[in-house]
């Protein structure tokens, strides 16, 4: 087992990883930018190394500085968390070449899923359903026109180097195609330095349902059931839950098998997630694979009673998994508590937290790095915590969530708490009748 893990991240996820490492008897190293000197992840770690100035590219994205911190602290493994370098194959490769275990998949697996056209081709070969569309890169707007006529509008254009919604264009009718083609290409080039785009039939009002999987170094794979992440706004997830209110035993079986095929197709090693679009007829289509631990991993942990970070560390250290699948025994919901103003287009609200009281009690979990006096820097994402509730039924998990949100006091910055309070009382949310378009018509009062 590893003796010392360097956590190449910050905020709540750095704390989350340290907690498990400590339970496993592994020493921890925090890295921090000068904006994060007073962060809890620095105080909770056994050692901490400053890796640069506030801008991410000068600290949390600076591979040379992070590798120096690994060297001076003698860490034998690196956990990247989510975001930052978590899906950077170059970083994973550099770690491995220096004999430092990158706690995640191999660089080849990251690359296989990073390019969306390659990922889609791999899935087709493996027999995983994908959204109908053209095979490969679009070579011209004429080709795009022909293809769109064949499959019928609406269609969607996506960047092959994209993901998470960046650089997408939905096209409802032919007269819009040329402009959308040009802007999608230009946006792809400026965002990803790669102007490759491809086309798919647009799936209307889909749910976003993802399957958590795990694979070990010996070819064993299992799934750990689903999370419903349909409550999103501009591709930012706000609420996640497991099980999905839309799920049936039969659909879970089919999606679970498809997710395992997807992971097996690339000999996936580590924990990961297969994202699917699910239409109202329960047809499901592979969307992307996330080769990292995700923000919302906690809902899975709560419903199957299983520490995913521990599993990820064990797999990286060469342990075997049993290969049996895991099914929800409880219902869990997670609300993302962001320093954003929900009354003002969710605009970031950095600054000093003057008052901080976090909820507790039966069925409540808070993963947060917030404390009274903490200053939220403006340089990074705005997540200040995750509130997770777990109960026997969805209705009880919602009731506990409402109660816990009512106890949550954060003063000094605006938060998403008022949004979540209203959502937990929303008829459509309570009935489970929602899809990825739900928040477009949601009005905060
Ligand atoms: C789609 C789609 C409909 N049809 N693809 C958004 C993020 C990126 N991973 C892909 N996305 C979508 N792809 C087809 N063929 C609708 C979306 C989409 C979406 C997906 C999941 C969650 C929220 C979303 C919001 C808008 C669009």
mmCIF file of N, CA, C and O in Angstrom, residues 19 26-27 31-32 44 67 89 107 119 145 150 171 174 182 269 279 306 316 364 391 403 428-429:
data_model
loop_
_atom_site.group_PDB
_atom_site.id
_atom_site.type_symbol
_atom_site.label_atom_id
_atom_site.label_comp_id
_atom_site.label_asym_id
_atom_site.label_seq_id
_atom_site.Cartn_x
_atom_site.Cartn_y
_atom_site.Cartn_z
ATOM 1 N N UNK A 19 -9.533 12.343 4.196
ATOM 2 C CA UNK A 19 -10.263 11.590 5.230
ATOM 3 C C UNK A 19 -10.077 10.093 5.024
ATOM 4 O O UNK A 19 -9.781 9.357 5.971
ATOM 5 N N UNK A 26 -2.579 6.136 5.567
ATOM 6 C CA UNK A 26 -1.692 6.713 4.550
ATOM 7 C C UNK A 26 -1.472 8.187 4.870
ATOM 8 O O UNK A 26 -2.432 8.906 5.164
ATOM 9 N N UNK A 27 -0.230 8.626 4.818
ATOM 10 C CA UNK A 27 0.074 10.045 5.054
ATOM 11 C C UNK A 27 -0.394 10.885 3.862
ATOM 12 O O UNK A 27 -0.470 10.388 2.735
ATOM 13 N N UNK A 31 -1.261 20.375 -1.573
ATOM 14 C CA UNK A 31 -0.606 21.444 -2.321
ATOM 15 C C UNK A 31 -1.578 22.612 -2.347
ATOM 16 O O UNK A 31 -2.788 22.414 -2.282
ATOM 17 N N UNK A 32 -1.031 23.817 -2.393
ATOM 18 C CA UNK A 32 -1.929 24.975 -2.374
ATOM 19 C C UNK A 32 -1.320 26.163 -3.096
ATOM 20 O O UNK A 32 -0.107 26.318 -3.174
ATOM 21 N N UNK A 44 -5.548 20.271 7.292
ATOM 22 C CA UNK A 44 -5.843 18.864 7.600
ATOM 23 C C UNK A 44 -4.762 17.898 7.123
ATOM 24 O O UNK A 44 -4.711 16.760 7.582
ATOM 25 N N UNK A 67 5.028 18.260 -9.549
ATOM 26 C CA UNK A 67 6.029 17.185 -9.504
ATOM 27 C C UNK A 67 7.166 17.538 -8.528
ATOM 28 O O UNK A 67 7.700 16.654 -7.861
ATOM 29 N N UNK A 89 -3.876 13.360 -19.576
ATOM 30 C CA UNK A 89 -3.092 12.126 -19.778
ATOM 31 C C UNK A 89 -1.592 12.396 -19.669
ATOM 32 O O UNK A 89 -0.825 11.526 -19.259
ATOM 33 N N UNK A 107 -2.873 6.580 -18.817
ATOM 34 C CA UNK A 107 -3.021 7.672 -19.782
ATOM 35 C C UNK A 107 -3.721 7.235 -21.071
ATOM 36 O O UNK A 107 -4.492 8.015 -21.652
ATOM 37 N N UNK A 119 -14.054 7.722 -28.868
ATOM 38 C CA UNK A 119 -14.827 7.055 -27.808
ATOM 39 C C UNK A 119 -16.078 6.411 -28.406
ATOM 40 O O UNK A 119 -16.410 5.255 -28.119
ATOM 41 N N UNK A 145 -25.055 18.800 -44.405
ATOM 42 C CA UNK A 145 -26.409 19.002 -44.915
ATOM 43 C C UNK A 145 -27.042 17.670 -45.351
ATOM 44 O O UNK A 145 -28.188 17.368 -45.017
ATOM 45 N N UNK A 150 -30.761 13.094 -44.230
ATOM 46 C CA UNK A 150 -30.969 11.652 -44.069
ATOM 47 C C UNK A 150 -31.616 11.322 -42.727
ATOM 48 O O UNK A 150 -32.554 10.542 -42.664
ATOM 49 N N UNK A 171 -29.409 22.269 -34.003
ATOM 50 C CA UNK A 171 -29.929 22.834 -35.254
ATOM 51 C C UNK A 171 -31.314 22.238 -35.519
ATOM 52 O O UNK A 171 -31.469 21.026 -35.659
ATOM 53 N N UNK A 174 -32.909 23.263 -41.618
ATOM 54 C CA UNK A 174 -31.755 23.322 -42.520
ATOM 55 C C UNK A 174 -31.163 24.721 -42.683
ATOM 56 O O UNK A 174 -29.945 24.872 -42.737
ATOM 57 N N UNK A 182 -20.342 26.694 -38.871
ATOM 58 C CA UNK A 182 -19.196 27.603 -38.768
ATOM 59 C C UNK A 182 -18.897 27.994 -37.321
ATOM 60 O O UNK A 182 -17.742 27.971 -36.890
ATOM 61 N N UNK A 269 -9.282 0.566 -15.789
ATOM 62 C CA UNK A 269 -8.792 0.314 -14.432
ATOM 63 C C UNK A 269 -8.968 1.574 -13.602
ATOM 64 O O UNK A 269 -8.441 2.617 -13.961
ATOM 65 N N UNK A 279 -34.056 8.648 -23.293
ATOM 66 C CA UNK A 279 -35.252 9.343 -23.784
ATOM 67 C C UNK A 279 -36.506 8.836 -23.069
ATOM 68 O O UNK A 279 -36.438 7.919 -22.228
ATOM 69 N N UNK A 306 -20.485 2.234 0.606
ATOM 70 C CA UNK A 306 -19.224 1.826 -0.003
ATOM 71 C C UNK A 306 -18.379 3.077 -0.225
ATOM 72 O O UNK A 306 -18.877 4.057 -0.774
ATOM 73 N N UNK A 316 -5.724 1.169 -7.415
ATOM 74 C CA UNK A 316 -4.435 1.725 -7.877
ATOM 75 C C UNK A 316 -3.261 0.960 -7.265
ATOM 76 O O UNK A 316 -2.201 0.832 -7.874
ATOM 77 N N UNK A 364 -27.896 12.788 7.385
ATOM 78 C CA UNK A 364 -27.316 13.990 6.768
ATOM 79 C C UNK A 364 -25.798 13.870 6.676
ATOM 80 O O UNK A 364 -25.142 13.507 7.659
ATOM 81 N N UNK A 391 -32.034 8.170 3.011
ATOM 82 C CA UNK A 391 -33.195 7.622 3.731
ATOM 83 C C UNK A 391 -33.686 6.373 3.006
ATOM 84 O O UNK A 391 -33.182 6.027 1.938
ATOM 85 N N UNK A 403 -35.292 19.811 5.600
ATOM 86 C CA UNK A 403 -34.960 20.115 6.997
ATOM 87 C C UNK A 403 -33.495 20.560 7.126
ATOM 88 O O UNK A 403 -33.178 21.578 7.756
ATOM 89 N N UNK A 428 -43.252 19.056 -9.413
ATOM 90 C CA UNK A 428 -42.677 18.210 -10.467
ATOM 91 C C UNK A 428 -41.434 17.497 -9.970
ATOM 92 O O UNK A 428 -41.224 16.321 -10.261
ATOM 93 N N UNK A 429 -40.600 18.193 -9.198
ATOM 94 C CA UNK A 429 -39.404 17.526 -8.666
ATOM 95 C C UNK A 429 -39.817 16.388 -7.736
ATOM 96 O O UNK A 429 -39.295 15.270 -7.822
#
